[in-house]
Structures are given as structure tokens and as C-alpha cells.
Short mmCIF file of C-alpha atoms and ligand atoms in Angstrom, two decimals:
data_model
loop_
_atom_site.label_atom_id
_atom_site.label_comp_id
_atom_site.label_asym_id
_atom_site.label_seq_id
_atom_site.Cartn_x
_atom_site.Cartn_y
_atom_site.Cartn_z
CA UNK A 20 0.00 0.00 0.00
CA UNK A 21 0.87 3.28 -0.68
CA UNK A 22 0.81 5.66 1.87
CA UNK A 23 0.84 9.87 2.08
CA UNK A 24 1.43 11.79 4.88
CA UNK A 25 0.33 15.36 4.83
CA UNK A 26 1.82 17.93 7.08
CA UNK A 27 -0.11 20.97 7.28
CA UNK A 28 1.22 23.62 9.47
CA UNK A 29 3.81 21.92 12.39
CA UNK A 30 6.96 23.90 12.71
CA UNK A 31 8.84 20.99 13.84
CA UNK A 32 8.53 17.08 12.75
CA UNK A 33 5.15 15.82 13.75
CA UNK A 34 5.20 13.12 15.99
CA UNK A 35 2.22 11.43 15.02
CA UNK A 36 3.05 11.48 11.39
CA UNK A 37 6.44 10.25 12.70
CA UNK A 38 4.82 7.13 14.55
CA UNK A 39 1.92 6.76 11.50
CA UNK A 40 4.87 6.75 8.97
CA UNK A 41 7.18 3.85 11.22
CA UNK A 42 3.93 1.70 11.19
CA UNK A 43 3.27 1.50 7.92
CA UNK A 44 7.22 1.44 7.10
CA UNK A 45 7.25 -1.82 9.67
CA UNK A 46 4.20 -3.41 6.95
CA UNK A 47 6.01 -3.14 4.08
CA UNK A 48 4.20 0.40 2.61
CA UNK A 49 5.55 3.07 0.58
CA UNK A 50 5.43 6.30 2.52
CA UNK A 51 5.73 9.72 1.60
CA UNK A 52 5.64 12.71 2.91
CA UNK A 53 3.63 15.60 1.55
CA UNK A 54 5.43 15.64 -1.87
CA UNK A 55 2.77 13.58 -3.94
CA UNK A 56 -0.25 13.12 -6.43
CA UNK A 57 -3.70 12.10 -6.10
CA UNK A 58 -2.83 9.22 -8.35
CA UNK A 59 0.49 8.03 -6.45
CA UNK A 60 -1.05 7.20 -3.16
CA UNK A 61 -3.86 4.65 -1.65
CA UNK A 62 -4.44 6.00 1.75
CA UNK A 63 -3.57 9.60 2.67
CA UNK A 64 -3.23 11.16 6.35
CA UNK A 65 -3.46 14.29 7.21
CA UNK A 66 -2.01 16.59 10.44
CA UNK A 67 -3.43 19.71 11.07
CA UNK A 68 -2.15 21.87 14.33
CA UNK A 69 -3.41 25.27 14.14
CA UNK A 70 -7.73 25.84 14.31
CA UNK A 71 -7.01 28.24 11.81
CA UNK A 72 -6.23 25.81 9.03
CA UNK A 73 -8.65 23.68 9.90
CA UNK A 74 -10.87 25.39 6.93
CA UNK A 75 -8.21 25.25 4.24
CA UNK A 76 -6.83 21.75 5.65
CA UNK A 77 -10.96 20.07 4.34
CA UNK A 78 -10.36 21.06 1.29
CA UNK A 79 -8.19 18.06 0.93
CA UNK A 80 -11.37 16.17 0.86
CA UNK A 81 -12.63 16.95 -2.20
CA UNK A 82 -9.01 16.12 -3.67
CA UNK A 83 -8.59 12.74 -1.82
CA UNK A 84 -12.57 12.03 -1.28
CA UNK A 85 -12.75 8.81 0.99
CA UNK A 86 -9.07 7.90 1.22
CA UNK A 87 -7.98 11.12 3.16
CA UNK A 88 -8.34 10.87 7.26
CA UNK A 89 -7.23 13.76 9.51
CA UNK A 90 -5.66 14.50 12.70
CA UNK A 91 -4.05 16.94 15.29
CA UNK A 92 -4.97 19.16 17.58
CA UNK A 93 -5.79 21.87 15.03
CA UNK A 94 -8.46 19.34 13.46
CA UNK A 95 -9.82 17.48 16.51
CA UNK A 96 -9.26 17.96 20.47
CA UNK A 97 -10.31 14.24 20.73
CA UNK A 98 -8.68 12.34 17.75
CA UNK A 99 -6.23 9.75 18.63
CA UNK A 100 -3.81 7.20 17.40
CA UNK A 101 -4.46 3.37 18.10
CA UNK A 102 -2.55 2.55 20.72
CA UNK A 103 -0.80 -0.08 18.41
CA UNK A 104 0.69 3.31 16.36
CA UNK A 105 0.97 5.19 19.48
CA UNK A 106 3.57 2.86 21.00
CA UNK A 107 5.95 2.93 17.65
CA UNK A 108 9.00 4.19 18.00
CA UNK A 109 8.96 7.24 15.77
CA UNK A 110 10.49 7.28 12.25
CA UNK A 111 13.50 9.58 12.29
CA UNK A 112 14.19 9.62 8.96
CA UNK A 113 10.60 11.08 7.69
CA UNK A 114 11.60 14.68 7.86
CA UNK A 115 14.40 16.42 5.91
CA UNK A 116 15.82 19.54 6.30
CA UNK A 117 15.05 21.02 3.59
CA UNK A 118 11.21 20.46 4.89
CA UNK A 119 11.39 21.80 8.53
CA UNK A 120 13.73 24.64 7.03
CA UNK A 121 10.50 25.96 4.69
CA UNK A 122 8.41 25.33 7.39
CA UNK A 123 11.03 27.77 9.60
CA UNK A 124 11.61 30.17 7.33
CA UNK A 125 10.10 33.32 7.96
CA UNK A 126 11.29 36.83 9.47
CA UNK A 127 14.70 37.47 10.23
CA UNK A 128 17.83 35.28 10.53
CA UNK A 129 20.57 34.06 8.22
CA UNK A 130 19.42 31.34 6.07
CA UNK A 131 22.26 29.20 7.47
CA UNK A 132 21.44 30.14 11.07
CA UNK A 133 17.75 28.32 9.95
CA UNK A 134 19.66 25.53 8.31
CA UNK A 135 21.29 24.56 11.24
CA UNK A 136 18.09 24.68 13.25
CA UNK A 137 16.33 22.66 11.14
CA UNK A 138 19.41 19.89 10.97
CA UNK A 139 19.05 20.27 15.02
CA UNK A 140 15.59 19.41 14.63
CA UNK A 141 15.91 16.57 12.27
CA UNK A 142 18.17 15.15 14.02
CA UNK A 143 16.64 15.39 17.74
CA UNK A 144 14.47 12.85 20.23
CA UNK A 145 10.93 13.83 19.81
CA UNK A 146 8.46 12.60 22.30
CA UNK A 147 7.02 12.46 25.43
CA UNK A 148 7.31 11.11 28.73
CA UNK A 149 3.60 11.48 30.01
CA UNK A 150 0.15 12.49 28.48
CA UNK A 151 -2.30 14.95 30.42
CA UNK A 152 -2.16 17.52 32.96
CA UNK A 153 -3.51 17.63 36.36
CA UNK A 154 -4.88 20.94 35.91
CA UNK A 155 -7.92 21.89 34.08
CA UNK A 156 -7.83 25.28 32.59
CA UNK A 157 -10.10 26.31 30.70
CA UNK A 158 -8.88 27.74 28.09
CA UNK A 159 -6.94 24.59 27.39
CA UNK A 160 -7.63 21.76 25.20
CA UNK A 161 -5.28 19.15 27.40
CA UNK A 162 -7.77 18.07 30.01
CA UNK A 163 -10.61 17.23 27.16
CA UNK A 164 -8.40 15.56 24.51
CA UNK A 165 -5.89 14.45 27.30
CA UNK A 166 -7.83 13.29 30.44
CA UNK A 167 -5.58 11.20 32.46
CA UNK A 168 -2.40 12.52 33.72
CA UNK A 169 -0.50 9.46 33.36
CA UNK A 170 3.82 8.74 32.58
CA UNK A 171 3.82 6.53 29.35
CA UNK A 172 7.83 5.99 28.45
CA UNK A 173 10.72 6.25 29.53
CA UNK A 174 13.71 8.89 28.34
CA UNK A 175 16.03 6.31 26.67
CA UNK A 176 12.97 5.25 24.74
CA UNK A 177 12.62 8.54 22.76
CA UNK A 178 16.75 9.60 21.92
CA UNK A 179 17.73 9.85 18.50
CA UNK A 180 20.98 8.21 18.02
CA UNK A 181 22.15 11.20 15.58
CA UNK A 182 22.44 13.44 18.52
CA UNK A 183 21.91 14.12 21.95
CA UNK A 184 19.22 16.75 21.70
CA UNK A 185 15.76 16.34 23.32
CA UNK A 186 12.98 17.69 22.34
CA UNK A 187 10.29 16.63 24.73
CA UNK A 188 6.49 17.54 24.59
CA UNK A 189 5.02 17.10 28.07
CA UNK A 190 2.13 19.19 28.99
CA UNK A 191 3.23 19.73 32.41
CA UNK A 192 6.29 17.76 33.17
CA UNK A 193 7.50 19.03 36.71
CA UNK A 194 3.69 17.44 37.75
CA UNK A 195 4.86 14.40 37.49
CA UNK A 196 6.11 13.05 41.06
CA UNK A 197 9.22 11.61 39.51
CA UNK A 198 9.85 14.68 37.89
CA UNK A 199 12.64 16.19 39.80
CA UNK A 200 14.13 11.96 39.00
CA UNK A 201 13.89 13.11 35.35
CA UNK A 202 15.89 15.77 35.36
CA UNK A 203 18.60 13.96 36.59
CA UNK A 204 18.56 11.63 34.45
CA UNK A 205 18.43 14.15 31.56
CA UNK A 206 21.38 16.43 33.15
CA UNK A 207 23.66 12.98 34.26
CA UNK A 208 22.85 11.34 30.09
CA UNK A 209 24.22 15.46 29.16
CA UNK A 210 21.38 15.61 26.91
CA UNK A 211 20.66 19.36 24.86
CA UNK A 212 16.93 19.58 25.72
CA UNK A 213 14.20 21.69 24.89
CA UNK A 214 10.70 21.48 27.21
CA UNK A 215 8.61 22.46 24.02
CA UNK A 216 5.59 22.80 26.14
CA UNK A 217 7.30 24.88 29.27
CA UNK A 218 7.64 24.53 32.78
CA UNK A 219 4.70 25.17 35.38
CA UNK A 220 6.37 27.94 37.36
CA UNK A 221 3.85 27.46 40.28
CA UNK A 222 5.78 23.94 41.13
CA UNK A 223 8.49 25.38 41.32
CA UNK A 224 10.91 24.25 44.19
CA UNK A 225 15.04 25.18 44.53
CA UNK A 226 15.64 21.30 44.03
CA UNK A 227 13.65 21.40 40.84
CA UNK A 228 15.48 25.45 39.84
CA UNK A 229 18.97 23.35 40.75
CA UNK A 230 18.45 20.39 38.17
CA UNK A 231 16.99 23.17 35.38
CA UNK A 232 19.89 24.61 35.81
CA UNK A 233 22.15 21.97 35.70
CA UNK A 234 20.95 20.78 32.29
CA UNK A 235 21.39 22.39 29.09
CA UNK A 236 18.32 23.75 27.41
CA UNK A 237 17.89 23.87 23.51
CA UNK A 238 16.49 27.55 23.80
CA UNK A 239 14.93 30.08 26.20
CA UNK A 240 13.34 27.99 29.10
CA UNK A 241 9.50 29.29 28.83
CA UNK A 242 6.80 29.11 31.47
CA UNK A 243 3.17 30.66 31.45
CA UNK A 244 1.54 33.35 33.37
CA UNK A 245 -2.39 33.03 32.10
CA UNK A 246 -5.06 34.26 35.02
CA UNK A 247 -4.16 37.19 37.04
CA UNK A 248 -5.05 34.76 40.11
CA UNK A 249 -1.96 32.93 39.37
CA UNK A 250 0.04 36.20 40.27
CA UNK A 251 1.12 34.64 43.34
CA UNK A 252 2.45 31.18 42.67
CA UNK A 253 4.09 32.00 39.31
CA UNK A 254 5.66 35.26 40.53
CA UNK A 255 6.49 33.04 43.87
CA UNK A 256 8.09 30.54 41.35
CA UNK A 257 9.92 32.73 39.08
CA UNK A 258 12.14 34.47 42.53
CA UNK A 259 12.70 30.69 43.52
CA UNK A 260 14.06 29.53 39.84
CA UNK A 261 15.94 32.95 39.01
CA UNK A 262 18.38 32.52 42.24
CA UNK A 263 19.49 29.52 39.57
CA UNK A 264 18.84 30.94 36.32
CA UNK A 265 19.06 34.21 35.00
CA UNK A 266 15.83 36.31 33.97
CA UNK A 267 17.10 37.25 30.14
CA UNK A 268 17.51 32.71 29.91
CA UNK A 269 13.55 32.75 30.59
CA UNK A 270 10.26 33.57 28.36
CA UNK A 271 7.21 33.99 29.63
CA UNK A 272 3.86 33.29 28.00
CA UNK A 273 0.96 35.97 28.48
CA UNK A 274 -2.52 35.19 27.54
CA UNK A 275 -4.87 37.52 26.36
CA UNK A 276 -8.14 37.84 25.13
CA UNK A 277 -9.32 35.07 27.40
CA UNK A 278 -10.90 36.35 30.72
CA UNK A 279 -7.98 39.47 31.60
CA UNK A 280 -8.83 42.98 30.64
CA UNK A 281 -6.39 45.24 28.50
CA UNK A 282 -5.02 46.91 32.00
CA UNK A 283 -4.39 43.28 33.28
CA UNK A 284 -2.55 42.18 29.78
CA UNK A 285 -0.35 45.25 30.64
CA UNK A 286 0.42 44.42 33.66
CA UNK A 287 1.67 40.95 33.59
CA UNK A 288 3.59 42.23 30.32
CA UNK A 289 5.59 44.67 32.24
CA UNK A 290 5.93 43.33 35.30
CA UNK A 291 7.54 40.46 33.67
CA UNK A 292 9.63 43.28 31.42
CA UNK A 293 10.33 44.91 35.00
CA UNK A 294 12.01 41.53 36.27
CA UNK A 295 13.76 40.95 33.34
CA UNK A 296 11.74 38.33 31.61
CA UNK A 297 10.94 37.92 27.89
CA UNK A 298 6.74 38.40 27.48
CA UNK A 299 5.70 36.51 24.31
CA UNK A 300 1.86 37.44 24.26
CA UNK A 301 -0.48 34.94 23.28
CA UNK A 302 -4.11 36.04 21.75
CA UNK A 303 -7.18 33.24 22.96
CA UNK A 304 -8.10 32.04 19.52
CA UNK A 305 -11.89 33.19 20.48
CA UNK A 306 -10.75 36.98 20.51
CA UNK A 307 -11.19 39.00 17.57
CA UNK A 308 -9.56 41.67 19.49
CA UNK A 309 -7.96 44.35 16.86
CA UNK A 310 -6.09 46.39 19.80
CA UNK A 311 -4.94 42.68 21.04
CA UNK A 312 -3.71 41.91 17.49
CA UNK A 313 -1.74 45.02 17.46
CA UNK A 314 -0.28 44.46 20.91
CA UNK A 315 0.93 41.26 20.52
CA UNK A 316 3.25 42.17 17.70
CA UNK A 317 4.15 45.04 19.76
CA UNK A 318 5.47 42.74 22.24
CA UNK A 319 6.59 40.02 20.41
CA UNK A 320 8.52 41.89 17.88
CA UNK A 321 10.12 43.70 20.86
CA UNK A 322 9.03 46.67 19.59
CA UNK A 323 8.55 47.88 23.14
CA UNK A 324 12.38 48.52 23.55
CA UNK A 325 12.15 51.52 20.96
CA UNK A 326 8.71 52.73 21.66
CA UNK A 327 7.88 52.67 25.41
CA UNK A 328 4.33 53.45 25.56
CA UNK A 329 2.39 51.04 23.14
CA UNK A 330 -0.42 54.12 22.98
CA UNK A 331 2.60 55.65 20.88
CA UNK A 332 2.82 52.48 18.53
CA UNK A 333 2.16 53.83 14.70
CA UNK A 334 0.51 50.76 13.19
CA UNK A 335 -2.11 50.88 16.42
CA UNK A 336 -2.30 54.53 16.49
CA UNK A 337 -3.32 54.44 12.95
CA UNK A 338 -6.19 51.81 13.65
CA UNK A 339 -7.38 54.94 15.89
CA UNK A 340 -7.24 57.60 13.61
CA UNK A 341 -8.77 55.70 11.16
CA UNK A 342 -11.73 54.99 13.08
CA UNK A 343 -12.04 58.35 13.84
CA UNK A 344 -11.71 58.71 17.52
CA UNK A 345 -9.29 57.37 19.91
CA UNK A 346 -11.39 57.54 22.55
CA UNK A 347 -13.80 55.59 21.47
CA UNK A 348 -11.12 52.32 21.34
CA UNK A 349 -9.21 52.12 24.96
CA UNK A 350 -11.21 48.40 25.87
CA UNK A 351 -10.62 45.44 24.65
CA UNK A 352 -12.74 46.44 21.48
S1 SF4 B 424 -1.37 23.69 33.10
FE1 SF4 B 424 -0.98 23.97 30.91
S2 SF4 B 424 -1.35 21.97 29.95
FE2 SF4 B 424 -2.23 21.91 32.00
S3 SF4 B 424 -4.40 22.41 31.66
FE3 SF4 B 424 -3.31 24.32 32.20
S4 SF4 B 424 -2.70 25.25 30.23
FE4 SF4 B 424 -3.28 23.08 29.83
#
């Protein structure tokens, strides 16, 4: 059988396409990825993580009619592999580089710096060590298509013999009990790792800030500060893991558009500024929120560090003067 694998949108290799691709591999099928006709392929499967593609990503249908199946968090909160794919071992030889590089290409950066990235991506463990979360917020798909917090393999099970970079995709990885076990293991192996998913700064403890420390991380180690009741426990957290690490290692995620006004988006932006932390601001995908649009790049892009006051920010100011009255647009309109 011939088999086609369609990536949609990830920005890194897709572990389920990985895992769908070494199971059909392990039967004798031909499988490709993205790069084929209608006419070369029997069964097609298709990955979609963003909502926003989800639209664009169905009209696959009416090119592959009954043969096409989807996936992926973008698609469905509640699809899942068979456990019998699940528990492959994934195939590391799927992706290229050239692939992950077009997928990473955009903005800034030397085209070599991105080359290298995407080799380092290629060539990394991918996977996870548990499934779930034991928290339930709700702005978060993990406790519907996720609902048991549960450990499911073991580190050596997910290393990629090209290199010793680990890229693992826990939801919340310091709640597992074991987890402070895990990062020893990851520091004594002297893995490269990347916690795609963050750390949950409200567990935060100086024997879990020493092992973070200890270990080298692929990038920036990110963490989340969502709810403005959460001000607490993740500023509480952040002093604890910064007498390890230093601020300008760390980004934080900021949610907007979700149940926090514009003031309160502020806030946890430059408090976080204020202590030396890099905000990346997230929009809820249920906000339409121009203002929240605009701020987010403003953020993001770091424009902040040239314009201080985002009021002062052309491309928003402009969205004001077009609509005629400033005034009229200080909410979350
Ligand atoms: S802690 Fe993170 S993964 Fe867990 S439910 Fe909340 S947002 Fe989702």
C-alpha cells in the first residue's frame, strides 16, 4: 500500500506522522511525505495543528474524497492514534531539512542560522514522557483531549541516536512526582533539551530550579503566566528559579483575550519586562480583538524597547485615527 502523509502547518517534525509513517514502514508500505499526487497514493493522512487551518486543511477532501483521514490538535481535540501506532518508535528519517527549514523560514535570521536549526531538529528525540495535565484550565484543550495525567515511556525510549538533543512535549512535566528523578537523568545522560511545552512555574521548588539549571536547554526555558489569580504562585516561582537561572535565559507566555482585561494584559507584560523576563503574548483564539492583534506584535517583535508606551505604537495609532476617535477604542474592542 501506498501511503501519504500530509503535514499541514507543524513547525517541527510531527510526531504522530512520525509514529503513522514507522507503522506502515514496519508493513512493508511506501510512505511519503507531503510531496505527492492524487494518483500516487492509496491511503492519505493528514495533520493539522493550528484551528485556523482547519478550513483550508478540508479542502483536501474533495481532492482525496474517501481515502484522506485527519488528525491533530488543530483538526480534533479528541482524535487519537491506536494505541498499536501510538507505541511505535517514531520514524527519524521522515523529515528532511530542507522540509522543517521551509516550514522555519520566515522573518529574520541568516538562512544558514535556519539551516542549522532545522538539521538540530531533524536530528533530535521527539516525544514524550507522560500524556495529560492535572490541571484543568479552561482555556486549554489538554484536560478534554488528554484526560488522564499518566507517565507513558521512559527517556532512553525517545533519543535519537544522531544526537543528543531532546525535544520533549510534556504538557506539564514538573507534575509528574518523579519529575525532579527526570531531570537527573536528563542532566547525568548530558542531553541538549528543549521542554517544548514549558515549565509550570507554580511547582516550582530550589531542588527542581537546581536540576533546570544543571541541564542544558535547547532555547529560552519558557513558562506561562495566564489568570491574574496565578500572580502569586508564578511570581512566587519565578524568585525561587531565578536565584538559579538568570531572567534574560527565561520567556514567559501571556494570555490575552481570554478572561484578563487590556489593564491586566499590561500588567503581567511589564511586570515580567520589570524583572527581566521575555513576554511573548499569546491572543485566545476566540478573541477578535484588533487592539490585542496590534499588541501582541508590539510585544513580540520587541518593539517595546524603541517605543515605550504602546499608545505611541504607529501601526495601532493608525487603527485609531482611522476609526475616527481614539477615545472611542481604549477596551478590549
Ligand atoms: S497547566 Fe498547561 S497543559 Fe495543563 S491544563 Fe493548564 S494550560 Fe493546559
Amino acid at each position: 500500500m501506498r501511503i501519504g502523509l500530509i503535514d499541514f502547518d507543524s513547525k517541527i517534525p510531527n510526531l504522530s506522522l512520525m509514529k503513522l509513517s514507522a507503522f506502515y514502514k514496519a508493513r512493508g508500505c511506501k510512505v511519503t511525505l507531503n510531496n505527492f499526487s492524487p494518483s500516487q497514493v492509496d491511503r492519505v493522512f493528514c495533520s493539522v495543528i493550528f484551528t485556523r487551518n482547519r478550513r483550508s486543511a478540508d479542502l483536501l477532501r474533495g481532492v482525496y474524497g474517501e481515502r484522506i483521514s485527519f488528525g491533530g490538535t488543530g483538526y480534533d481535540v479528541a482524535a487519537r492514534l491506536p494505541e498499536e501506532i501510538e507505541s511505535m518508535r517514531p520514524d527519524y528519517d521522515l523529515y528532511s531539512q530542507e522540509f522543517i527549514y521551509s516550514r522555519i523560514n520566515r522573518g529574520i535570521g541568516k538562512k544558514e542560522t535556519k539551516l542549522a536549526k532545522a538539521q538540530t531538529l531533524i536530528d533530535a528525540g521527539i516525544g514524550r514522557l507522560s500524556t495529560g495535565c492535572p490541571r484543568s484550565c479552561a482555556f486549554c484543550c489538554i484536560p478534554t483531549k488528554e484526560p488522564e495525567f499518566r507517565r507513558v515511556g521512559e527517556v532512553a525510549d525517545i533519543l535519537n541516536p544522531r544526537s543528543n538533543v531532546l525535544v520533549l512535549l510534556d504538557n506539564n512535566l514538573l507534575a509528574l512526582p518523579e519529575s525532579l528523578d527526570i531531570l537527573r537523568e536528563l542532566r547525568e545522560r548530558k542531553l541538549t533539551v528543549d521542554i517544548a511545552q514549558g515549565i509550570d512555574m507554580r511547582l516550582m521548588t530550589d531542588e527542581l530550579a537546581r536540576e533546570l539549571a544543571s541541564i542544558r536547554h535547547l532555547r529560552s526555558l519558557h513558562f506561562a503566566w495566564d489568570l491574574m489569580e496565578s500572580e502569586a504562585t508564578v511570581l512566587s516561582g519565578l524568585s525561587v528559579l531565578t536565584k538559579r537561572i538568570k531572567s534574560w535565559r527565561l520567556m514567559c507566555f501571556v494570555l490575552t483575550g481570554f478572561n484578563t482585561s487590556f489593564d491586566e494584559d499590561e500588567y503581567r507584560v511589564r511586570k515580567l519586562i520589570n524583572k527581566g523576563v521575555d513576554p511573548f503574548v499569546m491572543v485566545h483564539d476566540s478573541s477578535s480583538d484588533v487592539k490585542l492583534k496590534h499588541y501582541q506584535r508590539y510585544i513580540n517583535a520587541r518593539i517595546y524597547k524603541a517605543c515605550d508606551r504602546f499608545e505611541d505604537y504607529l501601526p495601532w495609532q493608525s487603527v485609531r485615527c482611522q476609526r475616527g476617535s481614539g477615545s472611542l477604542f481604549e477596551g478590549n474592542t
